[in-house]
Short mmCIF file of C-alpha atoms and ligand atoms in Angstrom, two decimals:
data_model
loop_
_atom_site.label_atom_id
_atom_site.label_comp_id
_atom_site.label_asym_id
_atom_site.label_seq_id
_atom_site.Cartn_x
_atom_site.Cartn_y
_atom_site.Cartn_z
CA MET A 1 -37.28 1.65 17.18
CA MET A 2 -36.00 5.20 17.64
CA ALA A 3 -37.36 7.21 14.71
CA ILE A 4 -34.22 8.97 13.50
CA PHE A 5 -35.41 8.38 9.98
CA GLU A 6 -38.98 7.69 8.97
CA TYR A 7 -39.28 4.98 6.38
CA ALA A 8 -42.32 4.24 4.28
CA PRO A 9 -43.07 0.50 4.43
CA ALA A 10 -41.48 -1.36 1.50
CA PRO A 11 -42.89 -4.87 1.70
CA GLU A 12 -41.66 -7.50 -0.72
CA SER A 13 -44.62 -9.26 -2.31
CA ARG A 14 -45.18 -12.76 -1.04
CA ASP A 15 -47.05 -13.57 -4.25
CA VAL A 16 -43.74 -14.36 -5.97
CA VAL A 17 -43.76 -17.75 -4.29
CA GLU A 18 -46.48 -20.35 -4.08
CA VAL A 19 -46.68 -21.83 -0.58
CA LYS A 20 -48.52 -25.10 -0.88
CA GLY A 21 -50.87 -26.35 1.83
CA SER A 22 -48.86 -29.51 2.30
CA TYR A 23 -45.49 -30.94 1.32
CA GLY A 24 -44.24 -34.50 0.94
CA LEU A 25 -40.80 -36.08 1.10
CA PHE A 26 -38.57 -35.99 -1.98
CA ILE A 27 -37.37 -39.52 -2.70
CA ASP A 28 -36.01 -40.92 -5.95
CA GLY A 29 -37.09 -37.84 -7.88
CA GLU A 30 -40.72 -37.95 -6.69
CA PHE A 31 -42.66 -36.24 -3.95
CA ALA A 32 -44.10 -38.88 -1.63
CA ASP A 33 -46.09 -39.15 1.60
CA GLY A 34 -44.25 -39.91 4.81
CA GLY A 35 -45.22 -42.64 7.25
CA GLY A 36 -45.11 -40.37 10.33
CA THR A 37 -47.58 -37.75 11.55
CA PRO A 38 -47.16 -34.59 9.47
CA PHE A 39 -45.99 -31.46 11.29
CA LYS A 40 -46.74 -27.78 10.76
CA THR A 41 -44.22 -25.12 9.92
CA VAL A 42 -45.10 -21.57 10.98
CA ASN A 43 -44.08 -18.08 9.99
CA PRO A 44 -42.21 -16.97 13.15
CA ALA A 45 -43.07 -13.31 12.47
CA THR A 46 -46.83 -13.95 12.68
CA GLU A 47 -47.26 -17.49 14.05
CA GLU A 48 -49.39 -18.20 10.96
CA VAL A 49 -49.20 -21.84 9.85
CA LEU A 50 -47.51 -21.87 6.45
CA ALA A 51 -47.83 -25.54 5.55
CA GLU A 52 -48.11 -29.08 6.74
CA VAL A 53 -45.00 -31.15 6.08
CA ALA A 54 -44.51 -34.93 5.95
CA THR A 55 -42.58 -36.75 8.66
CA ALA A 56 -40.17 -39.38 7.40
CA THR A 57 -40.02 -42.56 9.48
CA ALA A 58 -37.03 -44.90 9.59
CA ASP A 59 -38.65 -46.82 6.71
CA ASP A 60 -38.93 -43.67 4.63
CA VAL A 61 -35.31 -42.83 5.39
CA ASP A 62 -34.39 -46.35 4.31
CA ARG A 63 -36.22 -45.84 0.99
CA ALA A 64 -34.37 -42.55 0.49
CA VAL A 65 -30.98 -44.10 1.25
CA ARG A 66 -31.70 -47.01 -1.09
CA ALA A 67 -32.68 -44.57 -3.86
CA ALA A 68 -29.46 -42.64 -3.26
CA ARG A 69 -27.41 -45.85 -3.24
CA LYS A 70 -28.99 -46.94 -6.52
CA ALA A 71 -28.30 -43.54 -8.10
CA PHE A 72 -24.70 -43.51 -6.82
CA ASP A 73 -23.26 -45.94 -9.38
CA GLY A 74 -24.41 -43.90 -12.36
CA TRP A 75 -23.73 -40.51 -10.81
CA SER A 76 -20.22 -41.30 -9.60
CA ALA A 77 -19.35 -42.87 -12.96
CA LEU A 78 -20.29 -39.75 -14.92
CA PRO A 79 -17.32 -37.72 -16.14
CA GLY A 80 -16.81 -34.74 -13.81
CA ALA A 81 -17.62 -32.35 -16.63
CA GLU A 82 -21.06 -33.96 -16.97
CA ARG A 83 -21.78 -33.64 -13.25
CA ALA A 84 -20.63 -30.04 -13.50
CA LYS A 85 -23.29 -29.34 -16.13
CA TYR A 86 -26.02 -30.29 -13.66
CA LEU A 87 -24.48 -28.21 -10.89
CA PHE A 88 -24.11 -25.18 -13.17
CA ARG A 89 -27.72 -25.67 -14.22
CA ILE A 90 -28.86 -25.79 -10.59
CA ALA A 91 -26.82 -22.65 -9.82
CA ARG A 92 -28.42 -20.78 -12.72
CA ILE A 93 -31.94 -21.85 -11.75
CA ILE A 94 -31.25 -20.65 -8.20
CA GLN A 95 -30.35 -17.27 -9.64
CA GLU A 96 -33.43 -17.24 -11.85
CA ARG A 97 -35.68 -18.18 -8.95
CA ALA A 98 -33.81 -16.04 -6.41
CA ARG A 99 -36.78 -13.88 -5.38
CA GLU A 100 -38.96 -16.90 -4.83
CA LEU A 101 -36.30 -18.56 -2.70
CA ALA A 102 -35.59 -15.39 -0.72
CA VAL A 103 -39.25 -14.72 0.08
CA LEU A 104 -39.86 -18.33 1.11
CA GLU A 105 -36.72 -18.33 3.29
CA SER A 106 -37.83 -15.15 5.06
CA LEU A 107 -41.36 -16.49 5.54
CA ASP A 108 -40.26 -19.79 7.05
CA ASN A 109 -37.20 -18.58 8.97
CA GLY A 110 -38.06 -14.99 10.00
CA LYS A 111 -34.85 -13.45 8.64
CA PRO A 112 -35.06 -10.03 6.94
CA ILE A 113 -35.61 -10.15 3.20
CA ARG A 114 -32.60 -7.83 2.81
CA GLU A 115 -30.44 -10.68 4.12
CA SER A 116 -32.11 -13.62 2.38
CA ARG A 117 -32.10 -11.64 -0.89
CA ASP A 118 -28.61 -10.09 -0.68
CA VAL A 119 -26.66 -12.64 1.37
CA ASP A 120 -28.17 -16.11 1.66
CA VAL A 121 -29.46 -16.76 -1.84
CA PRO A 122 -26.52 -15.20 -3.74
CA LEU A 123 -24.13 -17.25 -1.59
CA VAL A 124 -26.17 -20.38 -2.30
CA ALA A 125 -25.83 -19.84 -6.06
CA ALA A 126 -22.15 -18.98 -5.65
CA HIS A 127 -21.57 -22.23 -3.77
CA PHE A 128 -23.06 -24.31 -6.56
CA PHE A 129 -21.09 -22.39 -9.20
CA TYR A 130 -17.90 -22.85 -7.19
CA TYR A 131 -18.22 -26.61 -6.71
CA ALA A 132 -19.47 -27.07 -10.27
CA GLY A 133 -16.06 -25.69 -11.24
CA TRP A 134 -14.30 -28.37 -9.19
CA ALA A 135 -16.25 -31.36 -10.55
CA ASP A 136 -13.95 -31.92 -13.53
CA LYS A 137 -10.76 -30.88 -11.72
CA LEU A 138 -10.84 -33.24 -8.74
CA ALA A 139 -7.61 -34.84 -9.88
CA TYR A 140 -5.87 -31.54 -9.12
CA ALA A 141 -7.27 -31.14 -5.60
CA GLY A 142 -4.87 -33.66 -4.09
CA PHE A 143 -7.47 -35.91 -2.48
CA GLY A 144 -7.98 -38.44 -5.29
CA SER A 145 -11.26 -38.49 -7.13
CA LYS A 146 -13.08 -41.49 -5.68
CA ALA A 147 -16.49 -40.65 -4.24
CA LEU A 148 -17.64 -42.18 -0.94
CA GLY A 149 -21.24 -43.20 -1.64
CA VAL A 150 -24.37 -41.88 0.05
CA ALA A 151 -23.93 -38.77 2.19
CA GLY A 152 -26.39 -38.36 5.07
CA GLN A 153 -26.68 -34.67 5.88
CA VAL A 154 -28.52 -32.96 8.73
CA ILE A 155 -28.82 -29.19 8.81
CA PRO A 156 -30.13 -26.49 11.18
CA TRP A 157 -32.68 -23.70 10.84
CA ASN A 158 -30.50 -20.59 10.93
CA PHE A 159 -29.41 -20.66 7.26
CA PRO A 160 -31.67 -23.35 5.81
CA LEU A 161 -30.82 -22.94 2.14
CA LEU A 162 -27.20 -21.90 2.61
CA MET A 163 -26.44 -24.92 4.81
CA LEU A 164 -28.13 -27.10 2.20
CA ALA A 165 -25.79 -25.63 -0.43
CA TRP A 166 -22.72 -26.12 1.79
CA LYS A 167 -23.68 -29.77 2.10
CA ILE A 168 -25.08 -30.72 -1.29
CA ALA A 169 -22.81 -28.84 -3.70
CA PRO A 170 -19.46 -30.44 -2.72
CA ALA A 171 -21.08 -33.86 -2.21
CA LEU A 172 -22.48 -33.89 -5.73
CA ALA A 173 -19.39 -32.39 -7.33
CA CYS A 174 -17.32 -35.27 -5.91
CA GLY A 175 -19.77 -37.87 -7.23
CA ASN A 176 -21.69 -38.74 -4.05
CA THR A 177 -25.46 -38.85 -3.76
CA VAL A 178 -27.30 -37.40 -0.78
CA VAL A 179 -30.11 -37.77 1.72
CA LEU A 180 -30.61 -34.47 3.48
CA LYS A 181 -32.76 -33.64 6.49
CA PRO A 182 -33.65 -29.98 6.93
CA ALA A 183 -34.59 -28.59 10.37
CA GLU A 184 -38.14 -29.08 11.51
CA THR A 185 -38.86 -25.35 11.75
CA THR A 186 -37.49 -24.48 8.30
CA PRO A 187 -38.15 -27.24 5.76
CA LEU A 188 -39.73 -25.21 2.94
CA THR A 189 -36.77 -23.94 0.92
CA ALA A 190 -35.22 -27.42 0.89
CA LEU A 191 -38.44 -28.66 -0.69
CA LEU A 192 -38.37 -25.84 -3.22
CA PHE A 193 -34.78 -26.89 -3.92
CA ALA A 194 -36.12 -30.40 -4.60
CA ASP A 195 -38.31 -28.84 -7.28
CA ILE A 196 -35.20 -27.11 -8.70
CA CYS A 197 -33.46 -30.50 -8.91
CA ARG A 198 -36.38 -31.74 -10.99
CA GLN A 199 -36.27 -28.65 -13.17
CA ALA A 200 -32.54 -29.22 -13.71
CA GLU A 201 -33.36 -32.83 -14.67
CA LEU A 202 -30.92 -34.11 -12.10
CA PRO A 203 -31.04 -37.93 -12.27
CA SER A 204 -33.54 -39.41 -9.80
CA GLY A 205 -32.16 -40.37 -6.42
CA VAL A 206 -29.07 -38.16 -6.58
CA VAL A 207 -30.71 -35.74 -4.12
CA ASN A 208 -33.31 -36.91 -1.60
CA ILE A 209 -34.91 -34.68 1.04
CA VAL A 210 -36.47 -36.23 4.13
CA THR A 211 -38.32 -33.93 6.52
CA GLY A 212 -39.10 -34.58 10.16
CA ALA A 213 -37.78 -33.99 13.66
CA GLY A 214 -34.63 -35.16 15.42
CA GLU A 215 -35.64 -38.81 15.09
CA THR A 216 -35.60 -38.53 11.32
CA GLY A 217 -32.11 -37.01 11.57
CA ALA A 218 -31.01 -39.86 13.82
CA ALA A 219 -32.32 -42.39 11.30
CA VAL A 220 -30.32 -40.71 8.52
CA VAL A 221 -27.02 -40.67 10.39
CA SER A 222 -27.37 -44.22 11.70
CA HIS A 223 -28.41 -45.85 8.42
CA PRO A 224 -25.81 -48.54 7.61
CA ASP A 225 -25.63 -47.62 3.90
CA VAL A 226 -24.72 -44.02 4.61
CA ALA A 227 -20.97 -43.66 4.00
CA LYS A 228 -20.53 -40.08 5.08
CA VAL A 229 -22.31 -37.96 7.69
CA ALA A 230 -22.28 -34.17 7.67
CA PHE A 231 -23.95 -32.27 10.47
CA THR A 232 -24.39 -28.62 11.40
CA GLY A 233 -26.17 -27.77 14.63
CA SER A 234 -25.78 -27.83 18.37
CA THR A 235 -22.74 -29.28 20.13
CA GLU A 236 -25.02 -31.53 22.15
CA VAL A 237 -26.58 -33.22 19.10
CA GLY A 238 -23.16 -33.22 17.42
CA ARG A 239 -21.82 -35.25 20.32
CA SER A 240 -24.64 -37.80 20.07
CA ILE A 241 -23.99 -38.14 16.33
CA ALA A 242 -20.27 -38.65 16.94
CA ARG A 243 -21.20 -41.46 19.34
CA ALA A 244 -23.64 -43.02 16.86
CA VAL A 245 -21.05 -42.95 14.07
CA ALA A 246 -18.04 -44.09 16.14
CA GLY A 247 -16.63 -47.41 14.96
CA THR A 248 -18.86 -47.64 11.88
CA GLY A 249 -16.22 -46.49 9.39
CA LYS A 250 -18.46 -43.61 8.30
CA LYS A 251 -16.69 -40.38 7.55
CA LEU A 252 -17.93 -37.51 9.73
CA THR A 253 -17.77 -33.73 9.70
CA LEU A 254 -19.34 -31.66 12.47
CA GLU A 255 -19.97 -27.94 12.39
CA LEU A 256 -21.19 -26.97 15.85
CA GLY A 257 -21.57 -23.93 18.03
CA GLY A 258 -19.41 -20.93 18.77
CA LYS A 259 -18.84 -18.05 21.15
CA ALA A 260 -16.64 -15.82 19.06
CA ALA A 261 -14.64 -12.90 20.37
CA ASN A 262 -14.81 -9.71 18.34
CA ILE A 263 -11.73 -7.82 19.56
CA VAL A 264 -11.49 -4.05 19.19
CA PHE A 265 -8.18 -2.29 19.85
CA ASP A 266 -7.83 1.37 20.75
CA ASP A 267 -6.38 2.25 17.34
CA ALA A 268 -9.31 0.76 15.38
CA ALA A 269 -11.51 2.90 13.16
CA ILE A 270 -14.41 3.21 15.61
CA ASP A 271 -17.29 3.73 13.17
CA GLN A 272 -16.11 0.83 11.05
CA ALA A 273 -15.73 -1.36 14.13
CA VAL A 274 -19.24 -0.44 15.28
CA GLU A 275 -20.64 -1.59 11.93
CA GLY A 276 -18.66 -4.80 12.29
CA ILE A 277 -19.95 -5.40 15.80
CA VAL A 278 -23.53 -4.85 14.65
CA ASN A 279 -23.03 -7.18 11.69
CA GLY A 280 -21.24 -9.65 13.93
CA ILE A 281 -24.04 -10.18 16.42
CA PHE A 282 -27.26 -8.74 15.00
CA PHE A 283 -27.03 -10.24 11.49
CA ASN A 284 -29.67 -12.98 11.23
CA GLN A 285 -30.90 -12.10 14.77
CA GLY A 286 -27.64 -13.54 16.08
CA HIS A 287 -28.69 -17.02 14.95
CA VAL A 288 -25.20 -17.52 13.59
CA CYS A 289 -22.73 -20.15 14.80
CA CYS A 290 -19.80 -17.83 14.09
CA ALA A 291 -21.53 -14.73 15.54
CA GLY A 292 -19.31 -12.22 17.33
CA SER A 293 -21.24 -12.71 20.56
CA ARG A 294 -18.42 -11.60 22.88
CA LEU A 295 -17.18 -8.07 22.31
CA LEU A 296 -13.68 -7.64 23.75
CA VAL A 297 -12.96 -3.93 23.79
CA GLN A 298 -9.73 -2.29 24.90
CA GLU A 299 -10.51 -0.58 28.19
CA SER A 300 -9.33 2.90 27.13
CA ILE A 301 -11.97 3.18 24.39
CA GLN A 302 -14.80 1.34 26.07
CA ASP A 303 -16.98 4.39 26.78
CA GLU A 304 -16.52 5.92 23.34
CA LEU A 305 -17.19 2.64 21.57
CA LEU A 306 -20.25 1.76 23.63
CA ASP A 307 -21.75 5.23 23.11
CA SER A 308 -21.35 4.86 19.34
CA LEU A 309 -22.67 1.32 19.40
CA LYS A 310 -25.77 2.27 21.39
CA ARG A 311 -26.45 5.21 19.08
CA ARG A 312 -26.18 2.87 16.09
CA LEU A 313 -28.45 0.26 17.66
CA GLY A 314 -31.07 2.96 18.10
CA THR A 315 -31.32 3.21 14.31
CA LEU A 316 -31.91 -0.48 13.63
CA ARG A 317 -35.40 -1.36 12.50
CA LEU A 318 -37.00 -4.47 13.91
CA GLY A 319 -40.17 -5.90 12.39
CA ASP A 320 -41.74 -7.49 9.33
CA PRO A 321 -39.04 -9.66 7.74
CA LEU A 322 -40.56 -9.07 4.30
CA ASP A 323 -40.14 -5.28 4.61
CA LYS A 324 -37.01 -4.27 2.72
CA ASN A 325 -36.19 -1.69 5.43
CA THR A 326 -36.03 -4.28 8.19
CA ASP A 327 -32.69 -4.93 9.87
CA ILE A 328 -33.82 -7.36 12.58
CA GLY A 329 -36.40 -10.01 11.88
CA ALA A 330 -38.14 -12.60 14.02
CA ILE A 331 -36.60 -15.20 16.30
CA ASN A 332 -36.97 -18.53 14.53
CA SER A 333 -39.11 -20.37 17.07
CA ALA A 334 -40.84 -20.14 20.43
CA GLU A 335 -38.24 -22.58 21.83
CA GLN A 336 -35.33 -20.44 20.70
CA LEU A 337 -37.01 -17.30 22.08
CA ALA A 338 -37.45 -19.02 25.44
CA LYS A 339 -33.76 -19.97 25.43
CA ILE A 340 -32.65 -16.40 24.64
CA ARG A 341 -34.94 -14.98 27.34
CA SER A 342 -33.74 -17.44 29.92
CA LEU A 343 -30.03 -16.83 29.23
CA SER A 344 -30.62 -13.06 29.30
CA GLU A 345 -32.33 -13.36 32.67
CA ILE A 346 -29.38 -15.37 33.91
CA GLY A 347 -27.12 -12.57 32.63
CA GLU A 348 -28.97 -10.05 34.77
CA SER A 349 -29.16 -12.28 37.81
CA GLU A 350 -25.40 -12.91 37.67
CA GLY A 351 -24.81 -9.16 37.79
CA ALA A 352 -24.25 -7.96 34.22
CA GLU A 353 -25.98 -4.76 33.12
CA ARG A 354 -28.60 -5.15 30.42
CA TRP A 355 -29.41 -2.52 27.80
CA SER A 356 -31.67 -2.41 24.72
CA PRO A 357 -32.66 0.57 22.58
CA ALA A 358 -36.24 1.83 22.80
CA CYS A 359 -37.95 -0.73 20.65
CA GLU A 360 -41.53 -1.75 20.05
CA LEU A 361 -41.99 -5.46 19.51
CA PRO A 362 -44.85 -6.69 17.29
CA GLU A 363 -47.65 -8.31 19.25
CA ARG A 364 -47.73 -11.60 17.42
CA GLY A 365 -44.74 -13.70 16.53
CA PHE A 366 -41.41 -14.35 18.26
CA TRP A 367 -39.31 -11.25 18.89
CA PHE A 368 -36.35 -10.18 20.96
CA PRO A 369 -34.82 -6.68 20.96
CA PRO A 370 -31.13 -6.14 20.24
CA THR A 371 -29.52 -6.41 23.65
CA VAL A 372 -26.14 -5.45 25.06
CA PHE A 373 -24.76 -6.67 28.37
CA THR A 374 -21.92 -4.68 29.93
CA GLY A 375 -19.92 -5.48 33.03
CA VAL A 376 -19.67 -9.09 31.92
CA ALA A 377 -17.07 -11.25 33.65
CA GLN A 378 -15.49 -14.30 32.07
CA SER A 379 -17.19 -16.54 34.61
CA HIS A 380 -20.69 -15.32 33.67
CA THR A 381 -22.92 -17.78 31.86
CA ILE A 382 -23.55 -15.23 29.08
CA ALA A 383 -19.79 -15.06 28.45
CA ARG A 384 -19.55 -18.84 28.11
CA ASP A 385 -22.78 -20.26 26.66
CA GLU A 386 -23.93 -19.82 23.10
CA ILE A 387 -27.10 -17.71 23.27
CA PHE A 388 -27.80 -17.86 19.53
CA GLY A 389 -29.77 -14.65 19.59
CA PRO A 390 -29.34 -10.85 19.29
CA VAL A 391 -27.47 -10.55 22.56
CA LEU A 392 -23.97 -9.12 22.91
CA SER A 393 -21.77 -9.63 25.97
CA VAL A 394 -19.15 -6.92 26.45
CA LEU A 395 -15.83 -7.61 28.19
CA THR A 396 -12.71 -5.46 28.35
CA PHE A 397 -8.96 -6.02 28.10
CA ARG A 398 -5.81 -3.93 28.47
CA THR A 399 -3.07 -5.70 26.49
CA PRO A 400 -2.99 -7.82 23.34
CA ALA A 401 -1.89 -10.83 25.41
CA GLU A 402 -4.91 -10.42 27.68
CA ALA A 403 -7.16 -10.16 24.64
CA VAL A 404 -5.80 -13.46 23.30
CA GLU A 405 -6.21 -15.17 26.63
CA LYS A 406 -9.80 -14.03 27.06
CA ALA A 407 -10.70 -14.76 23.44
CA ASN A 408 -9.41 -18.32 23.75
CA ASN A 409 -11.05 -18.87 27.13
CA THR A 410 -14.03 -20.77 25.70
CA PRO A 411 -14.80 -24.39 24.90
CA TYR A 412 -15.54 -23.28 21.34
CA GLY A 413 -13.23 -22.18 18.53
CA LEU A 414 -15.13 -21.33 15.39
CA SER A 415 -14.35 -17.70 14.59
CA ALA A 416 -12.89 -14.43 15.83
CA GLY A 417 -12.62 -10.82 14.72
CA ILE A 418 -9.79 -8.30 15.15
CA TRP A 419 -10.16 -4.54 14.70
CA THR A 420 -6.91 -2.56 14.55
CA GLU A 421 -5.02 -0.36 12.11
CA LYS A 422 -1.82 -2.34 12.73
CA GLY A 423 -1.15 -5.13 10.24
CA SER A 424 1.54 -6.70 12.42
CA ARG A 425 -0.87 -6.93 15.32
CA ILE A 426 -3.46 -8.64 13.13
CA LEU A 427 -0.92 -11.32 12.21
CA TRP A 428 0.32 -11.67 15.78
CA MET A 429 -3.24 -12.14 17.04
CA ALA A 430 -4.34 -14.44 14.22
CA ASP A 431 -1.41 -16.74 15.03
CA ARG A 432 -2.57 -17.09 18.61
CA LEU A 433 -6.35 -17.23 18.33
CA ARG A 434 -7.72 -20.77 18.44
CA ALA A 435 -10.44 -20.19 15.88
CA GLY A 436 -11.15 -21.72 12.48
CA VAL A 437 -11.83 -18.35 10.87
CA VAL A 438 -10.24 -15.06 11.90
CA TRP A 439 -11.61 -11.90 10.31
CA ALA A 440 -9.59 -8.69 10.36
CA ASN A 441 -11.42 -5.35 10.18
CA THR A 442 -14.52 -7.15 8.97
CA PHE A 443 -16.85 -9.85 10.25
CA ASN A 444 -19.21 -12.52 8.95
CA LYS A 445 -17.74 -12.47 5.46
CA PHE A 446 -18.32 -15.70 3.57
CA ASP A 447 -16.99 -16.95 0.29
CA PRO A 448 -17.36 -20.41 -1.24
CA ALA A 449 -13.62 -20.52 -1.93
CA SER A 450 -12.79 -20.03 1.74
CA PRO A 451 -12.83 -23.01 4.12
CA PHE A 452 -14.94 -22.81 7.27
CA GLY A 453 -14.91 -24.94 10.42
CA GLY A 454 -13.92 -25.10 14.05
CA TYR A 455 -11.54 -26.12 16.79
CA LYS A 456 -12.48 -27.82 20.05
CA GLU A 457 -16.24 -28.06 20.71
CA SER A 458 -17.00 -26.18 17.51
CA GLY A 459 -16.51 -29.43 15.62
CA TYR A 460 -14.13 -30.87 13.07
CA GLY A 461 -13.67 -30.97 9.34
CA ARG A 462 -13.85 -28.05 6.94
CA GLU A 463 -16.57 -26.96 4.55
CA GLY A 464 -16.00 -24.69 1.59
CA GLY A 465 -13.01 -24.20 -0.66
CA LEU A 466 -10.55 -26.84 -1.70
CA HIS A 467 -10.59 -28.25 1.86
CA GLY A 468 -14.33 -28.87 1.57
CA LEU A 469 -13.70 -31.52 -1.10
CA GLU A 470 -11.70 -33.71 1.26
CA ALA A 471 -14.78 -34.60 3.32
CA TYR A 472 -16.50 -36.08 0.27
CA LEU A 473 -13.66 -38.08 -1.26
CA ASP A 474 -12.09 -41.39 -0.31
CA VAL A 475 -8.72 -39.86 0.46
P1 NDP B 501 -30.09 -29.13 16.86
O1 NDP B 501 -28.66 -29.42 16.90
O2 NDP B 501 -31.03 -29.90 17.69
O3 NDP B 501 -30.64 -29.23 15.36
C1 NDP B 501 -29.87 -29.35 14.19
C2 NDP B 501 -30.44 -30.41 13.28
O4 NDP B 501 -30.25 -31.72 13.85
C3 NDP B 501 -31.93 -30.30 13.03
O5 NDP B 501 -32.21 -30.71 11.72
C4 NDP B 501 -32.48 -31.27 14.05
O6 NDP B 501 -33.78 -31.68 13.76
C5 NDP B 501 -31.50 -32.40 13.94
N1 NDP B 501 -31.44 -33.31 15.08
C6 NDP B 501 -31.90 -33.12 16.35
N2 NDP B 501 -31.62 -34.19 17.12
C7 NDP B 501 -30.97 -35.08 16.33
C8 NDP B 501 -30.41 -36.38 16.55
N3 NDP B 501 -30.43 -36.96 17.74
N4 NDP B 501 -29.80 -37.01 15.52
C9 NDP B 501 -29.73 -36.41 14.31
N5 NDP B 501 -30.24 -35.19 14.04
C10 NDP B 501 -30.85 -34.53 15.03
O7 NDP B 501 -30.27 -27.59 17.16
P2 NDP B 501 -31.58 -26.88 17.72
O8 NDP B 501 -32.38 -26.47 16.60
O9 NDP B 501 -32.24 -27.69 18.78
O10 NDP B 501 -30.94 -25.62 18.43
C11 NDP B 501 -30.44 -25.73 19.75
C12 NDP B 501 -29.23 -24.85 19.93
O11 NDP B 501 -28.19 -25.30 19.10
C13 NDP B 501 -29.43 -23.41 19.55
O12 NDP B 501 -30.00 -22.67 20.56
C14 NDP B 501 -28.03 -22.99 19.22
O13 NDP B 501 -27.37 -22.62 20.38
C15 NDP B 501 -27.41 -24.24 18.66
N6 NDP B 501 -27.38 -24.26 17.20
C16 NDP B 501 -26.19 -24.08 16.58
C17 NDP B 501 -26.14 -24.07 15.21
C18 NDP B 501 -24.88 -23.87 14.49
O14 NDP B 501 -24.89 -23.56 13.32
N7 NDP B 501 -23.76 -24.09 15.12
C19 NDP B 501 -27.33 -24.20 14.38
C20 NDP B 501 -28.53 -24.45 15.12
C21 NDP B 501 -28.53 -24.45 16.48
P3 NDP B 501 -34.99 -30.78 14.33
O15 NDP B 501 -34.92 -29.47 13.66
O16 NDP B 501 -36.19 -31.52 13.96
O17 NDP B 501 -34.77 -30.68 15.82
#
């Protein structure tokens, strides 16, 4: 990208992690072959095949659920303080093996090492520490302390290890056992986590990892001995899971898509807001369910804000995810790249104006430049559909009431951001925004103590914090 500063390459060594040629399923404390045809996982930055990974069939899923069911009696009967010891141990091993986890996450997912190292992995450890702290205090949470049984958990590819932590840590703290299916394009850190469970001497069967495609996920959620289903991913698959689970008595939480408004008022600190906009939509290549993908800017400051934003985007560095200077890594898969391209083309054809900074894309791998669309109307597809990529749609407003109306004009309701110097306006807006999380003068801030979840088509149930325990207890 624009060479305002020249940076010497600062690649993180990939030797810190051993990527094996092939990986099996993790069932009942052992790595095992799967009955399906193994699949390949690639490094999206180079298209190099990283490893071959086992596909779990319905029979394999059944073995995993039975192992989890068998382990449940012992695990749920342990005093909370004993379960906490395992969770604390896992959290400490995650910290000890942080570099290994971060490098593997960046290799398999394409996200910059700066993010996997400074955001994902520290939050993963923090999540385990946080829920370890709850394990012996469940009686004080107000939801009882009776575990549900086997939790079937299906997670996406945008934050592979962090979503695993959001699912596994509260489940285990409450005394459940789990069968987790990672996404097909990012299975490797979940399998490294399986190794961490062994290192922590977690009793066999408490955590089981089954890899495979959507069919494997469907087998997990529909297994009759699964008592609780937790899913993060697309609204479409979320809907099919809700249908599959309806009437079975299984407890369900869904964390689905979003189309968040990041709202900037004319009294906001512009430079700070620009950083927040960049973080809101270009963090993790925009593969973020709560991404600030719709910028709502007050009309009077539109030109000033967009000039600053464009200048800032010119300084972002796109390229090798393992380079510590990199701001924007690779798009996770060819399919996702095709989806981002197609929605961007629709944006242009519907009349919005497309802009990207001068930016050289690597020849191999899946890449998309940071992109800003201006002149976007509420009826445009790019103002309504989740693009899940580094693409920002800019709309304007004149009054706070108009900002609220436009922000809420979406089938989703996961998050929102407000930028203003006025505290009273923040509270007024937060009261009216139909979003699970509202950030003020910041964006994409996560903390294990803070609940996260959506309204409307963004799903139901909360993960994180005290609220996150409710989903894993027989309330
Ligand atoms: P999916 O919802 O398809 O994938 C999420 C997880 O569900 C994956 O592990 C997937 O397996 C699994 N899965 C797929 N089909 C089923 C099924 N029928 N039953 C049970 N599990 C299933 O998301 P995609 O990866 O296809 O992404 C599509 C779009 O979804 C993105 O472009 C983005 O807009 C949105 N998305 C939103 C996310 C969020 O956090 N809100 C996260 C990811 C995507 P497999 O990986 O093998 O397909």
